[in-house]
Coordinates of C-alpha atoms in Angstrom, one line a residue:
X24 CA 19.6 14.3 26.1
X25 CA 20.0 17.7 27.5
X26 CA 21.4 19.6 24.3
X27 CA 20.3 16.6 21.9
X28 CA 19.6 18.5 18.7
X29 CA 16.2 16.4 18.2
X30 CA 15.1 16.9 21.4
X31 CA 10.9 16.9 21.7
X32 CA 9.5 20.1 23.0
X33 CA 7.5 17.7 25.5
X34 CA 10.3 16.6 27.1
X35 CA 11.1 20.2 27.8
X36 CA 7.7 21.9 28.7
X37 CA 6.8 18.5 31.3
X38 CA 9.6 19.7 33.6
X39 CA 7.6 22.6 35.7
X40 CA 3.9 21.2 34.1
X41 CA 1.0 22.2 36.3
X42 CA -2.1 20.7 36.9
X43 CA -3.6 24.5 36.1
X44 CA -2.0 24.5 32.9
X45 CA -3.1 19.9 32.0
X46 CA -6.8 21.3 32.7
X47 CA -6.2 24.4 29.9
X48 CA -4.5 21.8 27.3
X49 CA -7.2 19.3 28.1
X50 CA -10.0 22.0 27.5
X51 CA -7.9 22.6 23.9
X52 CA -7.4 19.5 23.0
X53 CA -11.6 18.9 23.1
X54 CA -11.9 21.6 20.8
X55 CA -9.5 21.4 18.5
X56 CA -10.4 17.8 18.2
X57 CA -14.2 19.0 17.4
X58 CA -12.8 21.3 14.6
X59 CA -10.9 18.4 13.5
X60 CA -13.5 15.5 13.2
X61 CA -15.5 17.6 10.3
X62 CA -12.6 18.5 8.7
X63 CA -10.7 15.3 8.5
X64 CA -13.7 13.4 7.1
X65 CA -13.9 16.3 4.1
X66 CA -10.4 16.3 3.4
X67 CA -10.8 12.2 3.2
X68 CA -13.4 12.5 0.9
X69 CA -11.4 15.3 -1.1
X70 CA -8.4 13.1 -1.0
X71 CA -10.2 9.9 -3.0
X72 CA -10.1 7.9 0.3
X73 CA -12.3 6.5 2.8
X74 CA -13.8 9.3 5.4
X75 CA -12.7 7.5 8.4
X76 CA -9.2 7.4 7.0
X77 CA -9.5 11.3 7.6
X78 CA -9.8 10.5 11.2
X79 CA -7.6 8.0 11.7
X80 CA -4.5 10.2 9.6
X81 CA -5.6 13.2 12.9
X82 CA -5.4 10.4 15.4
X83 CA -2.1 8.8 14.5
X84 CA -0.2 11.3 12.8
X85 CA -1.5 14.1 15.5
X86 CA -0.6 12.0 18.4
X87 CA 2.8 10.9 16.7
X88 CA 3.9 14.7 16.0
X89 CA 2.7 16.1 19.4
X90 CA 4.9 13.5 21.0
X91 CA 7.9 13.9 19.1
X92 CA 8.1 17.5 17.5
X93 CA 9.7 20.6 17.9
X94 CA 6.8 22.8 18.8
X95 CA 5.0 22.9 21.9
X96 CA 1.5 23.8 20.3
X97 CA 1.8 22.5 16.5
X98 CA -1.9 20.4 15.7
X99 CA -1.1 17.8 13.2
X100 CA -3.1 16.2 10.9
X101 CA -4.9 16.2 6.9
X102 CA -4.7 19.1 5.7
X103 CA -6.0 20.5 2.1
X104 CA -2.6 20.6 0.8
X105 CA -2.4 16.9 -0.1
X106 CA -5.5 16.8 -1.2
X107 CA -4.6 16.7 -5.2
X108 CA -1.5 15.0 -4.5
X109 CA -3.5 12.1 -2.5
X110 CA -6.2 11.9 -4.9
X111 CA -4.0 11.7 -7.6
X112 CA -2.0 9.2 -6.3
X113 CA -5.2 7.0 -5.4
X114 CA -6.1 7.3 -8.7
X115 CA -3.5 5.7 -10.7
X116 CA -1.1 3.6 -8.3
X117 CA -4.2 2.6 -6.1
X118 CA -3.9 2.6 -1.6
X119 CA -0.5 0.3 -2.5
X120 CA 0.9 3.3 -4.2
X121 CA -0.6 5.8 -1.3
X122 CA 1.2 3.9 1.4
X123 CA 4.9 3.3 -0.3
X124 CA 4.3 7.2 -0.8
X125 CA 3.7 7.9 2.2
X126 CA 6.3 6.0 4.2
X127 CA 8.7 7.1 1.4
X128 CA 8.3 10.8 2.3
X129 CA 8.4 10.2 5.9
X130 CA 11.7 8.7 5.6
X131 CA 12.8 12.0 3.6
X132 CA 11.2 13.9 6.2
X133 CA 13.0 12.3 9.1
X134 CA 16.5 12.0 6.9
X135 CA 15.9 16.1 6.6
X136 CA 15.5 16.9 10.1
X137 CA 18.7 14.6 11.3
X138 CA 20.9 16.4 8.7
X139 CA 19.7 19.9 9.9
X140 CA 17.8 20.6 6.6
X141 CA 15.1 22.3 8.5
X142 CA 17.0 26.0 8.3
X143 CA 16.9 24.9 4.3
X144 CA 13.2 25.2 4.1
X145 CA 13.4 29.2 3.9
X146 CA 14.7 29.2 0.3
X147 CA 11.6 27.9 -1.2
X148 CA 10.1 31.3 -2.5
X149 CA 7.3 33.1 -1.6
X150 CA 6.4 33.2 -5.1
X151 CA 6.1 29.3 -5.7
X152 CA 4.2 28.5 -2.4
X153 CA 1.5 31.5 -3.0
X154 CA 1.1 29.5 -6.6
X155 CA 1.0 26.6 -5.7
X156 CA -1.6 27.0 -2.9
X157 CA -3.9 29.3 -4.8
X158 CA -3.6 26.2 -7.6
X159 CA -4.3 23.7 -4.6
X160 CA -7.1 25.8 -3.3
X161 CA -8.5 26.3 -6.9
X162 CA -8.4 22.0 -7.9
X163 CA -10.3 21.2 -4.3
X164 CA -12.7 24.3 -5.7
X165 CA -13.4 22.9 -8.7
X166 CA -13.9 19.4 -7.4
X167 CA -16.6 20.2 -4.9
X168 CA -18.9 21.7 -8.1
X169 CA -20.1 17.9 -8.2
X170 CA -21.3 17.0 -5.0
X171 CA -22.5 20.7 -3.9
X172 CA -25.0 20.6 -6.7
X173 CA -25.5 17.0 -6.6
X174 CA -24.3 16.3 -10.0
X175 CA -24.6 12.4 -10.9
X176 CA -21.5 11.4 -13.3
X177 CA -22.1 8.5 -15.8
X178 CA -20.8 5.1 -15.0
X179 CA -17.2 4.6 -15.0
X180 CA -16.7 8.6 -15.7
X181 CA -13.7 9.0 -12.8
X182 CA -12.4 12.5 -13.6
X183 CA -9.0 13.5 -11.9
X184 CA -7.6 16.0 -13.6
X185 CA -9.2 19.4 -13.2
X186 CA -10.1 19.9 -17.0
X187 CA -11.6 16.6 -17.0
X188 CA -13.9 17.2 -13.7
X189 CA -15.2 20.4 -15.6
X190 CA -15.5 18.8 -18.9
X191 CA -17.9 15.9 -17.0
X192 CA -19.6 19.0 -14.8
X193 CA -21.2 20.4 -18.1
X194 CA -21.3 17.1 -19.6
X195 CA -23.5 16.0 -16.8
X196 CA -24.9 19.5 -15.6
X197 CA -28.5 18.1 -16.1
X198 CA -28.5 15.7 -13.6
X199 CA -28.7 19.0 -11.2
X200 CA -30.5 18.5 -8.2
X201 CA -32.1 21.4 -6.7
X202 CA -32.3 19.7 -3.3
X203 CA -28.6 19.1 -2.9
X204 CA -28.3 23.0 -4.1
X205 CA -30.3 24.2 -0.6
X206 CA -28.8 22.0 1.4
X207 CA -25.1 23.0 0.5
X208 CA -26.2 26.5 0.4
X209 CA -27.7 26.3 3.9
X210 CA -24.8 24.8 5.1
X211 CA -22.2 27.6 3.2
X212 CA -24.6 30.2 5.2
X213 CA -23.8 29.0 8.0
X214 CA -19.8 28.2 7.4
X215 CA -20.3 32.2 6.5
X216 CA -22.0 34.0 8.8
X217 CA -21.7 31.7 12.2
X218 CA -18.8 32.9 12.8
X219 CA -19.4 36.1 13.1
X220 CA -22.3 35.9 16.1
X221 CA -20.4 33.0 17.9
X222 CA -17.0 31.7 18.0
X223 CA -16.8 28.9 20.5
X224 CA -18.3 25.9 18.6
X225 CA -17.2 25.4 15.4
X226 CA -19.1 26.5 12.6
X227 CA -18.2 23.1 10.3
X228 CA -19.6 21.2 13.6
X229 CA -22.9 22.9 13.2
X230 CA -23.2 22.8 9.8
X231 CA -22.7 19.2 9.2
X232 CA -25.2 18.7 12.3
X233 CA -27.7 20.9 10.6
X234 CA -27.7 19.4 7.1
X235 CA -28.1 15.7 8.1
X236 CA -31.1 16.8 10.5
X237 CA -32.6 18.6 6.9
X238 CA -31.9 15.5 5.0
X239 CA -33.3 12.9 8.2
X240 CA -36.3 14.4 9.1
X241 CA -37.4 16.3 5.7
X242 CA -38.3 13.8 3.0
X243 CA -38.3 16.2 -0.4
X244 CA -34.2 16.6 0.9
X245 CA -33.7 12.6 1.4
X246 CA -34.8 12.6 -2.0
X247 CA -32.4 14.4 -4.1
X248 CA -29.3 14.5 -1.4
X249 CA -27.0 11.7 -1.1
X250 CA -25.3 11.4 2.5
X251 CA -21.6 10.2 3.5
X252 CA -23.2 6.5 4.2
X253 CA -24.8 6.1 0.5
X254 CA -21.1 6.3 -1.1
X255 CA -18.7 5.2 1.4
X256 CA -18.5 2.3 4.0
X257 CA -17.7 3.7 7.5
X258 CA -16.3 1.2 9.7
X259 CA -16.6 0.7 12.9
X260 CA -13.5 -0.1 15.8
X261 CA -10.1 0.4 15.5
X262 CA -7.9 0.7 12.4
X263 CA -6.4 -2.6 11.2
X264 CA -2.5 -2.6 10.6
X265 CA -2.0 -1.9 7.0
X266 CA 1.5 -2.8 5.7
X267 CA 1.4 -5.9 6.3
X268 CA -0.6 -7.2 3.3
X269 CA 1.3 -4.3 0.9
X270 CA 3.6 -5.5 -2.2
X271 CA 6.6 -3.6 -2.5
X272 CA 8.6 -3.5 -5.5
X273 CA 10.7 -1.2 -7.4
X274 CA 8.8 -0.7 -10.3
X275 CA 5.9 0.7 -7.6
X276 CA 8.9 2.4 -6.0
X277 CA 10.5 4.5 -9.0
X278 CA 6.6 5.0 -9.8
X279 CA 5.8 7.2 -6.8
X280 CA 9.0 8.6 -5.9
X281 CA 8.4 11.8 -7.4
X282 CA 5.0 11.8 -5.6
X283 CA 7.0 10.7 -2.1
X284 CA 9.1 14.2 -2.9
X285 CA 6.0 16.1 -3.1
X286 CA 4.5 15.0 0.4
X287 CA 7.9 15.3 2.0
X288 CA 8.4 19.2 0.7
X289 CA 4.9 19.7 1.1
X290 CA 4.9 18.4 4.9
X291 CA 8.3 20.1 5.7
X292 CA 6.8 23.3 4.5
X293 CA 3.2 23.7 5.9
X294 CA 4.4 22.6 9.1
X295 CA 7.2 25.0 9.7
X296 CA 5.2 27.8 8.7
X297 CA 2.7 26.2 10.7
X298 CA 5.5 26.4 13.6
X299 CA 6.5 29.9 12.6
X300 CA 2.7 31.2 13.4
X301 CA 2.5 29.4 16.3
X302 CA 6.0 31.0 17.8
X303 CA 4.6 34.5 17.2
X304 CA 1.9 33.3 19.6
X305 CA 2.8 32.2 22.0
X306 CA 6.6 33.6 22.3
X307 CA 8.0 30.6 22.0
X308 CA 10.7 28.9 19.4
X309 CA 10.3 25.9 18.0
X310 CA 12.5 23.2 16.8
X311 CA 12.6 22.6 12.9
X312 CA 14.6 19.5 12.7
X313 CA 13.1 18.3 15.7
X314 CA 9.9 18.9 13.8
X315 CA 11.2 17.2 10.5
X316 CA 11.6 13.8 12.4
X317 CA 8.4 14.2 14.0
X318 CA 6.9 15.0 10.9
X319 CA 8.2 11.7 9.4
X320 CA 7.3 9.4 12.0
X321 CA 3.9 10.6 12.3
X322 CA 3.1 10.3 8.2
X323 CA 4.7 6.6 8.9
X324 CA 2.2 6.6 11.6
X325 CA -0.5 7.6 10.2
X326 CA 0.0 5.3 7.2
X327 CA 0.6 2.2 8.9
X328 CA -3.1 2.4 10.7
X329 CA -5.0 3.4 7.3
X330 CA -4.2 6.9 7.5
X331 CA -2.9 9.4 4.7
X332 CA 0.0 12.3 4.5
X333 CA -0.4 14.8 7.1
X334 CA 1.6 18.0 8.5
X335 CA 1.3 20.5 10.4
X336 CA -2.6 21.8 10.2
X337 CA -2.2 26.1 10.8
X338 CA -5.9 26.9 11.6
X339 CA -6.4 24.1 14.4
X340 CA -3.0 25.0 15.5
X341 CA -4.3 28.4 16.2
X342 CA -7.4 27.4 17.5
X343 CA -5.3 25.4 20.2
X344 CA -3.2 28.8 20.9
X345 CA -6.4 30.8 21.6
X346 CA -8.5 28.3 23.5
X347 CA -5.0 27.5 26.1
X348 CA -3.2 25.0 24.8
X349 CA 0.6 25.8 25.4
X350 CA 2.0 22.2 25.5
X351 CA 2.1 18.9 23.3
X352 CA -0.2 17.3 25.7
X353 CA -3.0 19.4 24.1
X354 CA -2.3 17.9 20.7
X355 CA -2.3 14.0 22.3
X356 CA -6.0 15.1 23.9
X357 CA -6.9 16.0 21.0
X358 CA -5.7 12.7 19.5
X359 CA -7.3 10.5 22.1
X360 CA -11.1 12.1 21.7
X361 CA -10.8 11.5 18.0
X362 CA -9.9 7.8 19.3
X363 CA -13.6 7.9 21.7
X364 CA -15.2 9.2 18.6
X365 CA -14.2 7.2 16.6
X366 CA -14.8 3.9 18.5
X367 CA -18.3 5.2 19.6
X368 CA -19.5 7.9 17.5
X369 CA -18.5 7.3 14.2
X370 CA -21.0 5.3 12.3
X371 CA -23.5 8.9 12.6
X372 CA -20.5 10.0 9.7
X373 CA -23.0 7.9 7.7
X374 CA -25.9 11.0 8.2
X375 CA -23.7 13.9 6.8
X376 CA -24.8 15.1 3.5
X377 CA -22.0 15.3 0.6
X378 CA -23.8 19.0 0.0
X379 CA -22.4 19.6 3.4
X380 CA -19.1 18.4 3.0
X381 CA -18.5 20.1 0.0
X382 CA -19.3 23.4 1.7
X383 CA -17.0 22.7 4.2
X384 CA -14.2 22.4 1.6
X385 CA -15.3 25.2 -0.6
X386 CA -14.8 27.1 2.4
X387 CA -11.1 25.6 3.2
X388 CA -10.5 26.4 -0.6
X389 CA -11.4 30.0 -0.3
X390 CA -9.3 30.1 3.0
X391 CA -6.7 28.8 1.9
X392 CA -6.5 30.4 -1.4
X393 CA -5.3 33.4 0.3
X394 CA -5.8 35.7 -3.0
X395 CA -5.4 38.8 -1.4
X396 CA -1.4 37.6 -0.9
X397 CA -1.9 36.7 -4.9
X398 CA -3.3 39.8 -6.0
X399 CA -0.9 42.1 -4.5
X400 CA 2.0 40.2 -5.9
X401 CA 0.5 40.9 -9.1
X402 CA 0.4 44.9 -8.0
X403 CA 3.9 45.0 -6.5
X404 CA 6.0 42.6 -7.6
X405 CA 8.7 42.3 -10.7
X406 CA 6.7 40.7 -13.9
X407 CA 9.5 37.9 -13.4
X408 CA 8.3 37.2 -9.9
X409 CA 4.6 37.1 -11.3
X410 CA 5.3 35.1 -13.9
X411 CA 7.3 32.7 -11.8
X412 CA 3.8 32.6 -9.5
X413 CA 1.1 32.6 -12.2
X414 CA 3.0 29.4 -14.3
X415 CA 3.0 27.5 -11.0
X416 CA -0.3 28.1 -9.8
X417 CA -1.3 27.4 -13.7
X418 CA 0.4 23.9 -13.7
X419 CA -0.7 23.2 -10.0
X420 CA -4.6 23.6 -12.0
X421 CA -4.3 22.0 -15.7
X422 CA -1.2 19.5 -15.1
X423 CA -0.3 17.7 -11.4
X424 CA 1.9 19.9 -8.3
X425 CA 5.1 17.8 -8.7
X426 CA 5.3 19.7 -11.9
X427 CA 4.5 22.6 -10.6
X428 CA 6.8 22.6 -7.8
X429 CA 9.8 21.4 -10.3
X430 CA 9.0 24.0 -13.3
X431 CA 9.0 26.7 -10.6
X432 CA 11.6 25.9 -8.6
X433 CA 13.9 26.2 -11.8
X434 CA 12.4 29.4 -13.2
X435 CA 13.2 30.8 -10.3
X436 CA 16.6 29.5 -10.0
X437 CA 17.1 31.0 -13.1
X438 CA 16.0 34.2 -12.9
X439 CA 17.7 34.2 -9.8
X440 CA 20.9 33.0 -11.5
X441 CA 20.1 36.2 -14.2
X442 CA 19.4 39.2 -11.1
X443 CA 23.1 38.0 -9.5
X444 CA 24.4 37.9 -12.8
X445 CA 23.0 41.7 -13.8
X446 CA 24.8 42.7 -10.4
X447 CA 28.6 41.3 -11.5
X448 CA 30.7 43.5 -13.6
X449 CA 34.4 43.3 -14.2
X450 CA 34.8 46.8 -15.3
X451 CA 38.3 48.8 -16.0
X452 CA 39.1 51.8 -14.7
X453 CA 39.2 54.8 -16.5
X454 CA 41.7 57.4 -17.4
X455 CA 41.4 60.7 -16.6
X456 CA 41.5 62.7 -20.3
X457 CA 42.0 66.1 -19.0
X458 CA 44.2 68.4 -16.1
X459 CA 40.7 69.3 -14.4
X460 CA 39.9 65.1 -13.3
X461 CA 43.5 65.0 -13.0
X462 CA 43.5 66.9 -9.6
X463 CA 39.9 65.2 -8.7
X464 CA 40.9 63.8 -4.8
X465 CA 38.8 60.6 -5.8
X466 CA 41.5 59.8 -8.6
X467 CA 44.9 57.7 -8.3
X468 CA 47.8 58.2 -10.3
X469 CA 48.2 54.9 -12.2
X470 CA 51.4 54.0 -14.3
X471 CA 50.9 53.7 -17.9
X472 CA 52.0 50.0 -17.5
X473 CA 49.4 49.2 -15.0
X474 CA 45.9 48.5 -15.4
X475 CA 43.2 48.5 -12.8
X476 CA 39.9 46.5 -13.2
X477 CA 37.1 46.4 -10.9
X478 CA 35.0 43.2 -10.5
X479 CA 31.7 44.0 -8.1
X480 CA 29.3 41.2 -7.5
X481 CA 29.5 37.3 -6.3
X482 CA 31.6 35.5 -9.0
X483 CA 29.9 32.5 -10.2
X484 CA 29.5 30.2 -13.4
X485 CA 26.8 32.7 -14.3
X486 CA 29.7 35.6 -15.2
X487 CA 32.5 33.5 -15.3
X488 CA 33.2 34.4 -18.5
X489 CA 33.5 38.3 -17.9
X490 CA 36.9 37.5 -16.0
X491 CA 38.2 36.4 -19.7
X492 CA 36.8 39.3 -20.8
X493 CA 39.5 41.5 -19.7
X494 CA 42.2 42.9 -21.9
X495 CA 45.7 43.8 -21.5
X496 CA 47.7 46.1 -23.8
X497 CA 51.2 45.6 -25.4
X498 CA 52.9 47.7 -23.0
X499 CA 51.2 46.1 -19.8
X500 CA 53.3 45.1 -17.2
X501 CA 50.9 44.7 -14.2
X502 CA 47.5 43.9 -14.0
X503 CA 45.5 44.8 -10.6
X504 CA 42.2 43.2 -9.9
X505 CA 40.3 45.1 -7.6
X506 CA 38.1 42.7 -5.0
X507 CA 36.3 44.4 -2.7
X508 CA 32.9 44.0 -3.9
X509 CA 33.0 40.4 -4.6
X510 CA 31.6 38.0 -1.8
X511 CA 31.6 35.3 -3.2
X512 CA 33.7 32.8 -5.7
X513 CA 32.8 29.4 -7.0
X514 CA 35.0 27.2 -8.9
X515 CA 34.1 27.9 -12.5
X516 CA 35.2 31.4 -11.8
X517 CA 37.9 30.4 -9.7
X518 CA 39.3 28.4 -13.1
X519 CA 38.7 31.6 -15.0
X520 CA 40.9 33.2 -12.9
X521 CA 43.7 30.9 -13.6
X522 CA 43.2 30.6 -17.2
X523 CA 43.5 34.9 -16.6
X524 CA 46.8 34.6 -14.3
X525 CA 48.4 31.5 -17.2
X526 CA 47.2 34.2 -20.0
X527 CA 49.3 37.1 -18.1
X528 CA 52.0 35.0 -17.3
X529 CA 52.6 34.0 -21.1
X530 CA 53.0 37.6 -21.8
X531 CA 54.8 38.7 -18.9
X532 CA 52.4 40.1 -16.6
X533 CA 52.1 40.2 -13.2
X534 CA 49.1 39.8 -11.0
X535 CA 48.4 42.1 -8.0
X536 CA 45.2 41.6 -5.8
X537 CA 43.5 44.2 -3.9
X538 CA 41.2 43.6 -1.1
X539 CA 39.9 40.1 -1.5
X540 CA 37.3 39.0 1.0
X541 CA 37.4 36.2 3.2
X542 CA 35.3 33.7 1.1
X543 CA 36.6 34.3 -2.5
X544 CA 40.3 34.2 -0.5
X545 CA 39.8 31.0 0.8
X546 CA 38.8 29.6 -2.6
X547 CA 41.8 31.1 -3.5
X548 CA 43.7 29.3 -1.0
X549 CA 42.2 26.2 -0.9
X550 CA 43.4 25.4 -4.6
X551 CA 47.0 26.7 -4.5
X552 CA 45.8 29.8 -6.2
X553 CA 47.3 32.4 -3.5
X554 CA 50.4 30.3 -3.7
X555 CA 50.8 30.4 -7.5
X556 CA 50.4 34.1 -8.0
X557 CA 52.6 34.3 -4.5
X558 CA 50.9 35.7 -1.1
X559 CA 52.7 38.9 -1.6
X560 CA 50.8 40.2 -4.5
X561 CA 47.2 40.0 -2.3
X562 CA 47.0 43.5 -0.6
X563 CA 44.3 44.9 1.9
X564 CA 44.3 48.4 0.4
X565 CA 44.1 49.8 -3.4
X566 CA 46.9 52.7 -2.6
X567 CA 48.8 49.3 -1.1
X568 CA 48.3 47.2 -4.6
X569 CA 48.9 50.7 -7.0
X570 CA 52.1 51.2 -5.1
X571 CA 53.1 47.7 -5.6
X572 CA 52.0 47.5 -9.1
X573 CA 54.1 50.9 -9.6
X574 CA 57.3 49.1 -8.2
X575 CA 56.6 46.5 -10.6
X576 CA 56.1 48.5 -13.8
X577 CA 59.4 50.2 -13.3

C-alpha cells in the first residue's frame, strides 16, 4: 500500500504519532465538535430535515472522511451548501428521494476519485462558484426571515422556492411576534460581537445556551417564541439503519439523478477547497482522489444512519488547524463526542429557540456569502465574466442550483469557446509594395508562386472554418502554412486541413509545413496526415520551408 494512489493520510501520519501530538488532536477534536453540535442542528433544520439528523450526518460522515481521506486535518460534515439542494429534495421526492440521492452521489464521488478526476475539479470557474454560493447564501437568508421574527404561516402553506417564502413572509407578516424578534436579536449580538472579546468557546454555543435560558426562565419570551422541541421530535439513542425499509426504483432513480450530480460536484468542490486551505496551514499536501473516495463513503455513511450530504466543512476545518489538530484522529474525536452527546445530551436540543437558530444561519449566510469576492468581480472583471456570475447566482435564487450550475457551466464554455476563437487567425502574408520594405531584415524573399499564411492560436471546431478560408491564385504552385503559434489541433480542424491539402492537390499545389508543434503534429500523425502530404514537406524553420517551397515553384 506504500505508493497506492488512494492511500488515507491516517495511514501515513500514524507511523511516528506521539502521545504529545494524540493529547493536541484530542483537545481539537472537543472543540471543533462544540462548534459542530450548533451548527449541525441549524443546517438540519435549514435542510427540511430532523435536527438530530444534523448530528448524526457530523458523526458518520466526519468519522467516515477522517478515516479514509486525503487530508490530515479536513473536518467533515453539513455544511450550508446543501442546504437548498436538501431542502428541495425533501420537498418533492420526500427522505426516499434524499437517500437514493445521496448514495447516488457518493458513488460519483468515489467513481471520481478512482479515475483521478480530483486534478479535474480546477476547471470549474471562479465565476460560477462565487455565484452560486452568494445565491446559496442569499436562499438560506431569505428562509430564516420566518423563524427570526416568528412568523406563523397558514396551514398547509410549505413555501420552497425563494419567491414563494417571500410571497408567504408578507402574506403572513402580521403574525409578527415581537418576542421572537429580541430573542433572535439577542442571540445575532452575540454571534456579532462575542467574538471579538473571546475566541475560545464558540460564539453559536453561547448563543443557543443564552436564548433557551431567556425563553425557560422568562415567561413573556415562552410566550411568543417557539423552541426546537415544539416543531420537531428529537430522539433519543442511536440512529436506526435506514436503507433498509427504502424502495428503489428507476422512475425515483431518473428523478433525482440530476440532484445526485449536484451533491457530488458540490461535495467534490467544497472539500477540495476545503483541503486547499487547510494545506496552506499547516504545510502539508493533501490527496484529492484520496479525498474523492473518502468523500463518497462518508455521504454513503452518513446516509445509511439518517444522516444527509456532507463535505468538507472549511470553518471547523480551520478551527481544528488553530486549536492543534494536525492528524485525522482529531476529526474521529471529534466524531465520537458528537456520539456522547448525542446519546446523553441531546434531548436539551428540545430548549433552543428557532429565533436562535435562525441567527445562527443568518450569520453562516453572511459568511458564507463572501460579497466582498462578489463585488470586486463586478469592479475588475470582463462584463462577460460578470454576467457569467450574476445569471448563476440569479438562478441559484429564483429557480433551483442544478440549473444554475448547468446554465453556467455552458455560458462559460462558450464564451470561453468565443476568447480562444478571437485568439486564432489564419492570416497571409503580405507583400512588400515598395524597394524601402524590400530591404526591411524582417522580410523574406518569397517566389511569386508561393504563398505563405500564418495560423496563430489553438485550432479547434471553433475556427475550423478559417483554414477553408484560405485562397490560392492561378499561378500558385506552393502553399506554406506557417505553425508555430498553434498548440493545439482537434479533429474538426484536423479534417479542414485535408479538405485544404485534397483542394490543393486538385489544382496542383503542393503543401509545405513550417514549424508544427508537438501536439498538432501528432494529430497529424496519428491520422496518416504527415504521410499523405509526405514527411518531407514538414520543416523546423520558415527559411527551411521558403527554400523548399522555392525549389518547388521552379
Amino acid at each position: 500500500m506504500k505508493n497506492f494512489y488512494l492511500k488515507p493520510k491516517l495511514f501515513s501520519v500514524l507511523k511516528n504519532y506521539s502521545s504529545g501530538q494524540f493529547v493536541k488532536d484530542l483537545v481539537a477534536g472537543v472543540i471543533v465538535a462544540i462548534i459542530a453540535l450548533p451548527l449541525s442542528i441549524a443546517l438540519a433544520i435549514a435542510s427540511g430535515v430532523e435536527p438530530a439528523c444534523g448530528v448524526y450526518t457530523a458523526i458518520f460522515a466526519g468519522f467516515l472522511v477522517s478515516f479514509f481521506g486525503g487530508s490530515r486535518v479536513q473536518i467533515a460534515g453539513p455544511t450550508a451548501a446543501f442546504a437548498t439542494v436538501v431542502a428541495g429534495i425533501v420537498a418533492t421526492q420526500g427522505m426516499d428521494g434524499l437517500v437514493i440521492a445521496t448514495v447516488l452521489a457518493g458513488i460519483f464521488l468515489i467513481l471520481m476519485g478512482v479515475f483521478k478526476f480530483g486534478a479535474l475539479i480546477k476547471y470549474i470557474p471562479f465565476t460560477i462558484t462565487t455565484g452560486f454560493t452568494a445565491g446559496i447564501a442569499v436562499t438560506i437568508l431569505l428562509g430564516q426571515i420566518k423563524d427570526f421574527f416568528g412568523i406563523s404561516y397558514g396551514e398547509g402553506v410549505k413555501p420552497i422556492e425563494a419567491i414563494e417564502k417571500i410571497e408567504a413572509n408578507i402574506e403572513f407578516a402580521s403574525t409578527f411576534s415581537i418576542q421572537a424578534f429580541i430573542i433572535g436579536a439577542i442571540c445575532l449580538a452575540i454571534l456579532i460581537i462575542y467574538p471579538k472579546f473571546e475566541k475560545r468557546v464558540p460564539p453559536s454555543l453561547i448563543a443557543v445556551i443564552v436564548g433557551a435560558l431567556l425563553v425557560e426562565f422568562i415567561p413573556w419570551f415562552s410566550e411568543g417564541v417557539k423552541t426546537v422541541g415544539e416543531l420537531y421530535t428529537i430522539p433519543e439513542g442511536l440512529p436506526k439503519f435506514t436503507l433498509g425499509g427504502i424502495s428503489i426504483n428507476m422512475d425515483k432513480i431518473s428523478a433525482v439523478l440530476p440532484d445526485a450530480f449536484t451533491i457530488a460536484i458540490l461535495a467534490a468542490i467544497e472539500s477540495l477547497l476545503s483541503c486547499v486551505v487547510a494545506d496552506s496551514m499547516v504545510n502539508s499536501r493533501h490527496n484529492s482522489n484520496a479525498e474523492l473516495v473518502a468523500q463518497g463513503i462518508g455521504n454513503i455513511g452518513s446516509v445509511m444512519f439518517g444522516g444527509f450530504p456532507a463535505t468538507g466543512a472549511i470553518a471547523r476545518t480551520a478551527a481544528n488547524v488553530k486549536n492543534g489538530g494536525r492528524t485525522p484522529i482529531a476529526g474521529m474525536v471529534h466524531s465520537v463526542v458528537l456520539l456522547l452527546v448525542l446519546l446523553f445530551l441531546m434531548p436539551m436540543a428540545k430548549l433552543i429557540p428557532m429565533p436562535a437558530i435562525a441567527a445562527i444561519l443568518i450569520m453562516v449566510a453572511y459568511n458564507m456569502s463572501e460579497w466582498r469576492k462578489f463585488v470586486r468581480v463586478i469592479k475588475s472583471s470582463p462584463k462577460s465574466d460578470i454576467a457569467v456570475m450574476v445569471i448563476t447566482f440569479g438562478l441559484t435564487v429564483v429557480k433551483d442550483l442544478v440549473v444554475a450550475i448547468a446554465v453556467g457551466l455552458v455560458l462559460a464554455l462558450l464564451l470561453f469557446l468565443k476568447r480562444m476563437s478571437d485568439e486564432s487567425s489564419v492570416n497571409s502574408w503580405e507583400y512588400a509594395d515598395s524597394e524601402s520594405d524590400a530591404d526591411s531584415l524582417d522580410l523574406r524573399v518569397v517566389p511569386k508562386a508561393v504563398r505563405v499564411y500564418e495560423i496563430s492560436g489553438p485550432m479547434f471546431f471553433g475556427v475550423a472554418d478559417k483554414i477553408l478560408e484560405i485562397t490560392l491564385k492561378d499561378y500558385t504552385k506552393c502553399l506554406v502554412l506557417r505553425m508555430r503559434s498553434v498548440n493545439a489541433l482537434d479533429a474538426t480542424a484536423m479534417n479542414s486541413l485535408e479538405v485544404l491539402y485534397k483542394k490543393c492537390k486538385n489544382k496542383g499545389v503542393q503543401l509545405v509545413f513550417s514549424h508544427v508543434n508537438a501536439q498538432p503534429l501528432k494529430v497529424m500523425k496519428k491520422c496518416g496526415f504527415v504521410d499523405m502530404v509526405g514527411e518531407e514537406r514538414f520543416c523546423n524553420h520558415i527559411d527551411d520551408a521558403l527554400a523548399l517551397a522555392s525549389e518547388i515553384a521552379q
